[in-house]
Structure formats: structure tokens, C-alpha cells
PDB file of C-alpha atoms in Angstrom:
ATOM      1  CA  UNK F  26     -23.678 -41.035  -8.031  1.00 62.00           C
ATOM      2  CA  UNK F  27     -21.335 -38.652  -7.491  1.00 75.00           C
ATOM      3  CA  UNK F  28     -18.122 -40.056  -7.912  1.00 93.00           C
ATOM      4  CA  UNK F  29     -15.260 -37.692  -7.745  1.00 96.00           C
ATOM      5  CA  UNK F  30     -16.036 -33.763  -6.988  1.00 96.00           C
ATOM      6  CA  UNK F  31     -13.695 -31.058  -7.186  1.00 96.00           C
ATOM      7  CA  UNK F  32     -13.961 -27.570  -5.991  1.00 96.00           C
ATOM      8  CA  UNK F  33     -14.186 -24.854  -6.823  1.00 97.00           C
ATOM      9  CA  UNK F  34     -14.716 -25.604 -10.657  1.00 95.00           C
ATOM     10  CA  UNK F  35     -12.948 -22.179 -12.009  1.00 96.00           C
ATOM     11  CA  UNK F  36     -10.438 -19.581 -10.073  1.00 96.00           C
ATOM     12  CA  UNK F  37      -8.517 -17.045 -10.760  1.00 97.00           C
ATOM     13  CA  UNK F  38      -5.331 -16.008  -9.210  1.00 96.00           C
ATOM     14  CA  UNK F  39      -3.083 -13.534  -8.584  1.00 97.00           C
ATOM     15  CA  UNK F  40       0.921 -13.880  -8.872  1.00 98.00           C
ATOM     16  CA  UNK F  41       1.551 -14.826  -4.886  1.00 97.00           C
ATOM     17  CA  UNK F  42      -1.285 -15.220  -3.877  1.00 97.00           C
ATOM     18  CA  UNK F  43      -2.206 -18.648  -2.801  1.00 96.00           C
ATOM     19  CA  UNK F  44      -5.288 -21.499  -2.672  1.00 96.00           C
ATOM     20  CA  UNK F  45      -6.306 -24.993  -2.240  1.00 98.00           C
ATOM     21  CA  UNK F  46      -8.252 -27.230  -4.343  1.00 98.00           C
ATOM     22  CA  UNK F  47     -10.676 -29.514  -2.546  1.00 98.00           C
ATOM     23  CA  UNK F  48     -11.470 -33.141  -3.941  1.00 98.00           C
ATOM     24  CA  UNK F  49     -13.460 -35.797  -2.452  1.00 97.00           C
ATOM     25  CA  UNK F  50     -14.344 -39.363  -3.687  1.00 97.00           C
ATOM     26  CA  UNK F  51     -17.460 -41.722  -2.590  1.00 96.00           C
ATOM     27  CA  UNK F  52     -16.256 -44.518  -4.113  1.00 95.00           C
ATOM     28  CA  UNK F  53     -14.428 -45.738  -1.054  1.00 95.00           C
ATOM     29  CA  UNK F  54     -10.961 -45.995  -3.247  1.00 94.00           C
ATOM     30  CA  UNK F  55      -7.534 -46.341  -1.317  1.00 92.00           C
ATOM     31  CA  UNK F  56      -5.412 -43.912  -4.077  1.00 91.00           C
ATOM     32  CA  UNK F  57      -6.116 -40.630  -5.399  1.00 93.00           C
ATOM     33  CA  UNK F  58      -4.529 -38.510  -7.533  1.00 94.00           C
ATOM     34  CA  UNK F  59      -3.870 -34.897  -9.076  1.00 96.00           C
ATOM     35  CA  UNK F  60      -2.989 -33.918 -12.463  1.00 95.00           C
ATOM     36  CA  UNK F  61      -2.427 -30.792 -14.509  1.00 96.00           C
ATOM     37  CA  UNK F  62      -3.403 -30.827 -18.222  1.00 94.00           C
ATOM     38  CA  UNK F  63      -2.144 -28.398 -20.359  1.00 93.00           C
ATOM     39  CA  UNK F  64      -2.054 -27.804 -23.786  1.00 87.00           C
ATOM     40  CA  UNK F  65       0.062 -30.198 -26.136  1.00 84.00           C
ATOM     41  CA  UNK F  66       1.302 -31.863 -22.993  1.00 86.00           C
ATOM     42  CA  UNK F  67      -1.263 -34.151 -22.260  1.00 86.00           C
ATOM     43  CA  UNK F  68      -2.277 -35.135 -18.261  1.00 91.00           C
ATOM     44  CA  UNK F  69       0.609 -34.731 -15.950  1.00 93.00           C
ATOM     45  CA  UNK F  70       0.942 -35.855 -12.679  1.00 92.00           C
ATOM     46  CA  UNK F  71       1.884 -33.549  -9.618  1.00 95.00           C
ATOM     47  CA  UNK F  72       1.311 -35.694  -6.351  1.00 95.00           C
ATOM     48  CA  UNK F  73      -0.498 -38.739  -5.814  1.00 92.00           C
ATOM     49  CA  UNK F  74      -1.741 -40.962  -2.399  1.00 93.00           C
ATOM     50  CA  UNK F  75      -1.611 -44.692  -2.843  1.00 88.00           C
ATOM     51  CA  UNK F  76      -3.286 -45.220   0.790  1.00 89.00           C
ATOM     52  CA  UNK F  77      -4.283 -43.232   3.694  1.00 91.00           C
ATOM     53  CA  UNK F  78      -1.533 -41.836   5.123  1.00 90.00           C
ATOM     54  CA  UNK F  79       0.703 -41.345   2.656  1.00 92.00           C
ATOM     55  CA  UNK F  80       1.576 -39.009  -0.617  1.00 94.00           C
ATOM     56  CA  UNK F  81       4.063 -38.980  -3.116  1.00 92.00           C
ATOM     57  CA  UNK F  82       5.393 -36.445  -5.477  1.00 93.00           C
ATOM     58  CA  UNK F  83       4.621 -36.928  -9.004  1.00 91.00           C
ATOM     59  CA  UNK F  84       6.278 -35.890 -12.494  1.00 90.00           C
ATOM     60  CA  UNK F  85       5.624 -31.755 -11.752  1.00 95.00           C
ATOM     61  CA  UNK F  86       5.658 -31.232  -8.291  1.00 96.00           C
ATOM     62  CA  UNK F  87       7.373 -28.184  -7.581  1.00 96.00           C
ATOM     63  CA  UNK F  88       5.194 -24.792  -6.388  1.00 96.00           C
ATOM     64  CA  UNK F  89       2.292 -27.606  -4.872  1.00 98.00           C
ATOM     65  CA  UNK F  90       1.585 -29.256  -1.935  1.00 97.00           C
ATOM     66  CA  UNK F  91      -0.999 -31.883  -0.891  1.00 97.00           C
ATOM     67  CA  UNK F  92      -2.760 -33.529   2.333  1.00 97.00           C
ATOM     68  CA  UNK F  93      -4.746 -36.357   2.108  1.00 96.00           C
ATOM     69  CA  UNK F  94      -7.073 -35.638   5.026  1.00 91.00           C
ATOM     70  CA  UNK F  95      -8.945 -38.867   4.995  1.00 95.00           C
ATOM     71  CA  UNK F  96     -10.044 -41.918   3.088  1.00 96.00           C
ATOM     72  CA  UNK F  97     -12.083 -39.669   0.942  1.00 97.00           C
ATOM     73  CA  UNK F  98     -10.238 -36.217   0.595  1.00 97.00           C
ATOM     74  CA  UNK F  99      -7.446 -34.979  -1.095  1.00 98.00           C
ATOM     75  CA  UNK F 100      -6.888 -31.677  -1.575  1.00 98.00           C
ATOM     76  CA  UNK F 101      -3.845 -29.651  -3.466  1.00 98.00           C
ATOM     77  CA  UNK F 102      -2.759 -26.422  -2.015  1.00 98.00           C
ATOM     78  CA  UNK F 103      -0.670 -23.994  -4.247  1.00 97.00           C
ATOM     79  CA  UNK F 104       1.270 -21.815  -1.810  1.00 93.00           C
ATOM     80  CA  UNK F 105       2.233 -18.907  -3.997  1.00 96.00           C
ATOM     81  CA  UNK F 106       0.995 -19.050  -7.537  1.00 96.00           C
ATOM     82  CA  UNK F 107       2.767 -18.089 -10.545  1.00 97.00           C
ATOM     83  CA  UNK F 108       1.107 -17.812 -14.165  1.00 97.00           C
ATOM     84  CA  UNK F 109       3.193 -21.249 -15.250  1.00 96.00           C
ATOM     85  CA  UNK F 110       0.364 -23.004 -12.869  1.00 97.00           C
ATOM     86  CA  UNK F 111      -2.384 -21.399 -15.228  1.00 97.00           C
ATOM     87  CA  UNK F 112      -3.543 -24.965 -16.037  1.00 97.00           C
ATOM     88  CA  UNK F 113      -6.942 -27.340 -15.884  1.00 95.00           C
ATOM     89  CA  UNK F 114      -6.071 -29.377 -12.362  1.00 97.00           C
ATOM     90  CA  UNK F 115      -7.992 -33.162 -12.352  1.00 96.00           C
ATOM     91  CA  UNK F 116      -8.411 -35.187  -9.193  1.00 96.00           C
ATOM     92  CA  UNK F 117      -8.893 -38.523  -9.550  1.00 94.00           C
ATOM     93  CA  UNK F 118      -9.340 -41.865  -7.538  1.00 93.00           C
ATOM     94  CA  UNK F 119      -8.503 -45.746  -8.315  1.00 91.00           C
ATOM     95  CA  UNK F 120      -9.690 -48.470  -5.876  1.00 88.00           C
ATOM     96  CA  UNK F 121      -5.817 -49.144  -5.413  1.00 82.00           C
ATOM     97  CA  UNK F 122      -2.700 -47.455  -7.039  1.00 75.00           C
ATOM     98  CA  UNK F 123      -2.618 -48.202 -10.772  1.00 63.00           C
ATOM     99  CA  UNK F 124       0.704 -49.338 -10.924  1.00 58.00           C
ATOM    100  CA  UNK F 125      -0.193 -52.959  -9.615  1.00 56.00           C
ATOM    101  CA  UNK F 126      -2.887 -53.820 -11.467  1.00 67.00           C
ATOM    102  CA  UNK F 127      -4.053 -51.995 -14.060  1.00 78.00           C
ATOM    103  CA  UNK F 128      -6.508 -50.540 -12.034  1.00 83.00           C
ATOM    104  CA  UNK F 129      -8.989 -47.988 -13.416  1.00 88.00           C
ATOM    105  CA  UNK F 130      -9.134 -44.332 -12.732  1.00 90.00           C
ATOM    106  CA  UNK F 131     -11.683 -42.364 -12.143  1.00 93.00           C
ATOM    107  CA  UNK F 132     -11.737 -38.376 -12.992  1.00 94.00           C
ATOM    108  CA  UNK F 133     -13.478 -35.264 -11.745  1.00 95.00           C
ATOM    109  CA  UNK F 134     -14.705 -32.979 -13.983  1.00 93.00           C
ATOM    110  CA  UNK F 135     -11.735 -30.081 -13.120  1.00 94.00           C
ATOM    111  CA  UNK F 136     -10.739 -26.986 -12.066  1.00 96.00           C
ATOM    112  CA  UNK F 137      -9.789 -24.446 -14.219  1.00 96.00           C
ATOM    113  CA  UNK F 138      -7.150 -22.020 -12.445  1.00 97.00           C
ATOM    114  CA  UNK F 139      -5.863 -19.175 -14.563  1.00 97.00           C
ATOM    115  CA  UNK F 140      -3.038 -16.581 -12.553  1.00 97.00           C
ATOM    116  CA  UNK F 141      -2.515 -13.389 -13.385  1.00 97.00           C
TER     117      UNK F 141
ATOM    118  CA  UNK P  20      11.281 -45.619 -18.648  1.00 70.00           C
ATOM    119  CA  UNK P  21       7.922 -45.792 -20.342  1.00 78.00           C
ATOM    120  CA  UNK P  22       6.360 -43.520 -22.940  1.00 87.00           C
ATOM    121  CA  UNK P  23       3.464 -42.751 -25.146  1.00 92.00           C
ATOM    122  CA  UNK P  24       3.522 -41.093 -28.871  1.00 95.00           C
ATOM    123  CA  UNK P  25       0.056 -40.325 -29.999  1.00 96.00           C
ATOM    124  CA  UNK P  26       1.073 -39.256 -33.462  1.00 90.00           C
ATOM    125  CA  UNK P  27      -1.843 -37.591 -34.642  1.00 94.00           C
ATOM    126  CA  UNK P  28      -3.123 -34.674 -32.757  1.00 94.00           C
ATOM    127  CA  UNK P  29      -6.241 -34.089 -34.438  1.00 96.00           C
ATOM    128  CA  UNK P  30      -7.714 -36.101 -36.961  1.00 97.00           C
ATOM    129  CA  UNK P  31     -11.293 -35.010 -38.891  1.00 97.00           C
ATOM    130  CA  UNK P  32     -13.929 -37.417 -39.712  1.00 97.00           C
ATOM    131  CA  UNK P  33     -16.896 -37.093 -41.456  1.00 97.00           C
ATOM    132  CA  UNK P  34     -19.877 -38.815 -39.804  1.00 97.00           C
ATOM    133  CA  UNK P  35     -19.863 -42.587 -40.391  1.00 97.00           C
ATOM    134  CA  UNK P  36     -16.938 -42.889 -41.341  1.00 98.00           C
ATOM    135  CA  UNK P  37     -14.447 -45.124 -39.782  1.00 98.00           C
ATOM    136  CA  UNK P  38     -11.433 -44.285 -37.868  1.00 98.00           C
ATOM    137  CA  UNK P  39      -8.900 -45.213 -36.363  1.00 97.00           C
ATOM    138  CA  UNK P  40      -6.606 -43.211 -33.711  1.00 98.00           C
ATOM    139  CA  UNK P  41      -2.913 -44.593 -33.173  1.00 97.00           C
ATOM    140  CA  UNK P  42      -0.962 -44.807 -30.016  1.00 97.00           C
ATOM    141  CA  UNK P  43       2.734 -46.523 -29.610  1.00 96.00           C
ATOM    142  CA  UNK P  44       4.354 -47.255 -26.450  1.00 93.00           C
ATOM    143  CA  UNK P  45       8.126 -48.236 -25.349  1.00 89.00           C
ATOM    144  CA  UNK P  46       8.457 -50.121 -22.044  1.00 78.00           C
ATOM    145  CA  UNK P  47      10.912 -52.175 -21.287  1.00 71.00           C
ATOM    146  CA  UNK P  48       8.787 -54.862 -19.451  1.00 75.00           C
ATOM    147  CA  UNK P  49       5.029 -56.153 -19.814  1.00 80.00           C
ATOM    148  CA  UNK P  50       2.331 -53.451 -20.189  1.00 85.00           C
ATOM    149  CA  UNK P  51      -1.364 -52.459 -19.019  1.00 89.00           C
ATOM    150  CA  UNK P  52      -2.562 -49.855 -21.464  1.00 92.00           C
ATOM    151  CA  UNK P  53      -5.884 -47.576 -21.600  1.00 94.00           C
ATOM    152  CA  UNK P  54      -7.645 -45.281 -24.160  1.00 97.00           C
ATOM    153  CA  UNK P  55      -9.597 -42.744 -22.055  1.00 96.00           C
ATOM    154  CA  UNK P  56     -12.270 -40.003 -23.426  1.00 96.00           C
ATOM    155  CA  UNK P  57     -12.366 -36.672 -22.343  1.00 94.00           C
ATOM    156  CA  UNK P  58     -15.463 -34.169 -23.879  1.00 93.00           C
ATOM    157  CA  UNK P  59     -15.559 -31.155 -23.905  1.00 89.00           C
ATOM    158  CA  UNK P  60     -15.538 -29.074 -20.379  1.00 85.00           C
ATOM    159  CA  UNK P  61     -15.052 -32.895 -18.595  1.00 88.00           C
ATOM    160  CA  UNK P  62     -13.076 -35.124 -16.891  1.00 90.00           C
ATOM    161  CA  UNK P  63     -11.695 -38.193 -18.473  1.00 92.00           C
ATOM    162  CA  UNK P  64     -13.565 -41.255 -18.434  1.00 94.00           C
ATOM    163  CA  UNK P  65     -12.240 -45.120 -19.739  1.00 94.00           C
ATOM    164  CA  UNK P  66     -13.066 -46.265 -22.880  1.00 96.00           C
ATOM    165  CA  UNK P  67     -11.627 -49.539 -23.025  1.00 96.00           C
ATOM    166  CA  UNK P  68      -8.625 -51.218 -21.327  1.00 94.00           C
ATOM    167  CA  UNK P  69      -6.199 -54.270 -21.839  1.00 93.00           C
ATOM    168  CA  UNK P  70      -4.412 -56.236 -18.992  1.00 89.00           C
ATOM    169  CA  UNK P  71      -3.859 -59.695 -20.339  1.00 87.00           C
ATOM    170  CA  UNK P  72      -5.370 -62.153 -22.499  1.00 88.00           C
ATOM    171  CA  UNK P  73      -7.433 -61.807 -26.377  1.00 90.00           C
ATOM    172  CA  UNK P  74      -5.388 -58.779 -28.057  1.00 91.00           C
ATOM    173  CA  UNK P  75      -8.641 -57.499 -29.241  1.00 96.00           C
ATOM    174  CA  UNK P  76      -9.789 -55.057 -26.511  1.00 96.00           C
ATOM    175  CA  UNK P  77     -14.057 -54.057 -26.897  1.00 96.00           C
ATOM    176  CA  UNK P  78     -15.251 -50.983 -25.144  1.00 95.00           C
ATOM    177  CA  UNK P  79     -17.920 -48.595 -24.477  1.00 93.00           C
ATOM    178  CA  UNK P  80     -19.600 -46.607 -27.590  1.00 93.00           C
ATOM    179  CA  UNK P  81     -18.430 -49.347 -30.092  1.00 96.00           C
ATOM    180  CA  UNK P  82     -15.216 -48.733 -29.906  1.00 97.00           C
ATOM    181  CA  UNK P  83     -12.622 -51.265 -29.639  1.00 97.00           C
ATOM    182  CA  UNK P  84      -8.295 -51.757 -29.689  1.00 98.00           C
ATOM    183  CA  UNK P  85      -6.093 -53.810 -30.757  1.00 96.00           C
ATOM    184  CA  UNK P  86      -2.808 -54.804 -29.146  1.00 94.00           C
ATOM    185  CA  UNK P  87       0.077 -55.458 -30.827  1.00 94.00           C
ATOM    186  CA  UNK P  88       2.750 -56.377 -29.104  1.00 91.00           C
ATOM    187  CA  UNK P  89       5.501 -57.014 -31.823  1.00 91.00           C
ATOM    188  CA  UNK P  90       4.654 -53.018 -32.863  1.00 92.00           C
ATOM    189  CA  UNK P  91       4.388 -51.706 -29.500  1.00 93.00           C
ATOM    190  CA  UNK P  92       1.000 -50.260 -30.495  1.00 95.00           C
ATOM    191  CA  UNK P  93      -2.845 -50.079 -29.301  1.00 97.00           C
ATOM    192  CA  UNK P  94      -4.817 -48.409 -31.976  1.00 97.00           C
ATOM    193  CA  UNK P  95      -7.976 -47.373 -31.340  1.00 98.00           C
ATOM    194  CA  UNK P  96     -10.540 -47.883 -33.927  1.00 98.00           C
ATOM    195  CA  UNK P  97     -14.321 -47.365 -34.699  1.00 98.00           C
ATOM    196  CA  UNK P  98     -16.353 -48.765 -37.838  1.00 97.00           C
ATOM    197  CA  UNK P  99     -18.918 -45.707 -37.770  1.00 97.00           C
ATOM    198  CA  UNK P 100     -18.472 -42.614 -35.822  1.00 97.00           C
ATOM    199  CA  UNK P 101     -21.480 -40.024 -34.591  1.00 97.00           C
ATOM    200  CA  UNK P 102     -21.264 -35.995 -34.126  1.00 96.00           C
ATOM    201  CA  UNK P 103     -21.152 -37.546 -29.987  1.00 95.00           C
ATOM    202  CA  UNK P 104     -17.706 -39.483 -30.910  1.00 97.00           C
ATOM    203  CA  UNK P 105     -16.487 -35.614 -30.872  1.00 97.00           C
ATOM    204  CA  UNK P 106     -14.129 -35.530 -28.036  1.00 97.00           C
ATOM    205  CA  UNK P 107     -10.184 -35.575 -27.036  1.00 96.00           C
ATOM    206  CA  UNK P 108      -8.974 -39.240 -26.785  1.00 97.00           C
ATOM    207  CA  UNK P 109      -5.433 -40.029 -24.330  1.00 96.00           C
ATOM    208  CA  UNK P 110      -3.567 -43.415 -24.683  1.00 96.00           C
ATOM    209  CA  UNK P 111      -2.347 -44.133 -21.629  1.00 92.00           C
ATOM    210  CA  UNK P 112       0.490 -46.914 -20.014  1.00 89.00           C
ATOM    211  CA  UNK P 113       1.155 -48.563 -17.012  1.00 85.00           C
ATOM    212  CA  UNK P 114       3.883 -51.129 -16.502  1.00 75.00           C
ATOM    213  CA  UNK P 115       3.575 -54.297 -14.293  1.00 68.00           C
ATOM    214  CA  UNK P 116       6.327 -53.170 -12.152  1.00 64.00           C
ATOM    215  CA  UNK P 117       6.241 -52.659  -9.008  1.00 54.00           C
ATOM    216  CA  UNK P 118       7.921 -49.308  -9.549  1.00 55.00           C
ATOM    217  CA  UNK P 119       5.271 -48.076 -12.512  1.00 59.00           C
ATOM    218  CA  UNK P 120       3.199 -45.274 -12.920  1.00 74.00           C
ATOM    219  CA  UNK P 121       0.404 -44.374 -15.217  1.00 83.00           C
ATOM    220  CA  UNK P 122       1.959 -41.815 -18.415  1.00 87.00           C
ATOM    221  CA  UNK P 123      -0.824 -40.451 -20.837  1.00 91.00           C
ATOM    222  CA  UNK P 124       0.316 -39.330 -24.212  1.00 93.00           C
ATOM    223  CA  UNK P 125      -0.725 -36.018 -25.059  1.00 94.00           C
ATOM    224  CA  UNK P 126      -4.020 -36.934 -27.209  1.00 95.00           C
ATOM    225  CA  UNK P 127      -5.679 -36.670 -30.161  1.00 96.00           C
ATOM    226  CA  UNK P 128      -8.677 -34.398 -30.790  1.00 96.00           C
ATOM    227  CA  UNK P 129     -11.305 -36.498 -32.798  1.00 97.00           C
ATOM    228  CA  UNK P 130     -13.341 -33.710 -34.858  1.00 97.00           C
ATOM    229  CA  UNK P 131     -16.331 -35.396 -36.560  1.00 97.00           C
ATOM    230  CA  UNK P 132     -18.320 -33.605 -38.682  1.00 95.00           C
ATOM    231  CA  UNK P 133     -21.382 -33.681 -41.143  1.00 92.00           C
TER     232      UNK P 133
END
């Protein structure tokens, strides 16, 4: 029952340097997402994929970059990190893109990144 | 555009006690709206969730919300909470829309204590 698994589960970073976060989902869902949670600031959303094949930027794109590899994976590649993308990342999956109908997401259990 | 305003961002309970944690929203057209649960060192999970239909909204752990439509709000409310009711609670809103997104407000930290 593993539902949504993101790795690695803590990193640390420094300035420039750069990394990808891995997600995968067994739940056979069409969307998935990533988010950054920060303090005060609740979950924010930095790219998403409705369907195969496709991604979308989000509300905080900028410094990321994703590639949905396959039904299942989803991964988020930061390409030179600066300490504003110290953060807790979340993947997450819905069986089709929230915005149509109401459609429940479904979280890993995140990745804390800290850059330094 | 859509938003969320969880006023309250941590609220202290003693154990069963009631409680209730507020959310508003502003959207301009009809509404799907979530509570989700987060504890500590997790991901989210759903709590409870209203689409359409009875206002009164049941969900896991005996918690349930209420939507109210007129006062663009979906409180979230428990009779009795237990030391495991500690956890960080988002509102969340999607709009029917074809154009919508999900926005989570920025939560409220439920602290229950002895």
C-alpha cells in the first residue's frame, strides 16, 4: 500500500549546486503534482501534470523544472539551488486533475531540502 | 481569483474539549472545498470534503464541516478532541471552472493538550 513515495526523504544543498527529487505513484492516477510548504505560507504549488505527456507551471515555478517520465513518475529537478528553495517539497497524485471534479489528492510523506 | 483565510493559526485545546477551526473562502463561482490533516513529519491526508448536496460534510476521526454558503465559510468542528487530534489542519478550494486550481490556506496548528 504504498501510495505515493518520494525520494530521498531529507537533502542538503549547496548554493549552485543542483538535484532532482524522485516521486512515484501506484495508484494508477492520470495527474500529479509538486508543492513547497513553507512556513506561514501554507502548500504552494510549483508544477503540476494533468495527464501523461504534459506539465504545467504552477503558482512558484521559477529556479524548478519537472518531467513526467511516465504514468507513474514525476520527478522535480532544481538546476541550481539557492537557500530561498530551503523548503519541505510534497508530491502528490489525483486520479484526474482536481480542478474538474473535486477530485481527491493524495500526498507523500516529503522531502525536506535545506541549501546552504 | 479564489482564496483561503484560515484565521487562526494555532488554536489550544484541552483534551475533550470541543473545537472548532474556521476557514473562509472568496470565489467568484461555485466551489469544491477540503479540510486536509497533516501530522507531524507527514504528508497531508483528507479529512472530509464537500462537492454538492447536504451542507453538513462527516469525515474521518469524528470530525465533520459545515458549509455555508451565504458566509463563504467551511468550519471545521469536533465535539471531543484526543492528544491524536494534534496535528496542522489546511482548508483548501477548488472552483468548478474549467480554469481552477486547488489553493490551501496556510493552516492552523491544533495543539491539544491534557
Amino acid at each position: 500500500n504504498a501510495g505515493v513515495t518520494q525520494t530521498p526523504k531529507f537533502q542538503v544543498l549547496k548554493t549552485g549546486q543542483s538535484m532532482t527529487l524522485q516521486c512515484a505513484q501506484d495508484m494508477n492516477h492520470n495527474s500529479m503534482y509538486w508543492y513547497r510548504q513553507d512556513p506561514g505560507m501554507g502548500l504552494r504549488l510549483i508544477y503540476y501534470s494533468a495527464s501523461e505527456g504534459t506539465t504545467d507551471k504552477g503558482e512558484v515555478p521559477n529556479g524548478y523544472n519537472v518531467s513526467r517520465l511516465n504514468k507513474r513518475e514525476f520527478s522535480l529537478r532544481l538546476e541550481s539551488a539557492a537557500p530561498s528553495q530551503t523548503s519541505v517539497y510534497f508530491c502528490a497524485s489525483s486520479e484526474s486533475h482536481p480542478a474538474y471534479s473535486g477530485n481527491t489528492i493524495y500526498f507523500g510523506e516529503g522531502s525536506w531540502l535545506t541549501v546552504v | 481569483a479564489q482564496s483561503v483565510t484560515q484565521l487562526d493559526s494555532q488554536v489550544p485545546v484541552f483534551e475533550e474539549a470541543p473545537v472548532e477551526l474556521r476557514c473562509n473562502y472568496s470565489s467568484s463561482v461555485s466551489v469544491y472545498l477540503f479540510w486536509y490533516v497533516q501530522y507531524p513529519n507527514q504528508g497531508l491526508q483528507l479529512l472530509l470534503k464537500y462537492l454538492s448536496g447536504s451542507t453538513l460534510v462527516k469525515g474521518i476521526n469524528g470530525f465533520e464541516a459545515e458549509f455555508n454558503k451565504s458566509q463563504t465559510s467551511f468550519h471545521l468542528r469536533k465535539p471531543s478532541v484526543h492528544i491524536s487530534d494534534t496535528a496542522e489542519y489546511f482548508c483548501a478550494v477548488s472552483d468548478s471552472g474549467t480554469a481552477s486550481k486547488l489553493t490551501f490556506g496556510t493552516g492552523t496548528r491544533l495543539q491539544v493538550t491534557l
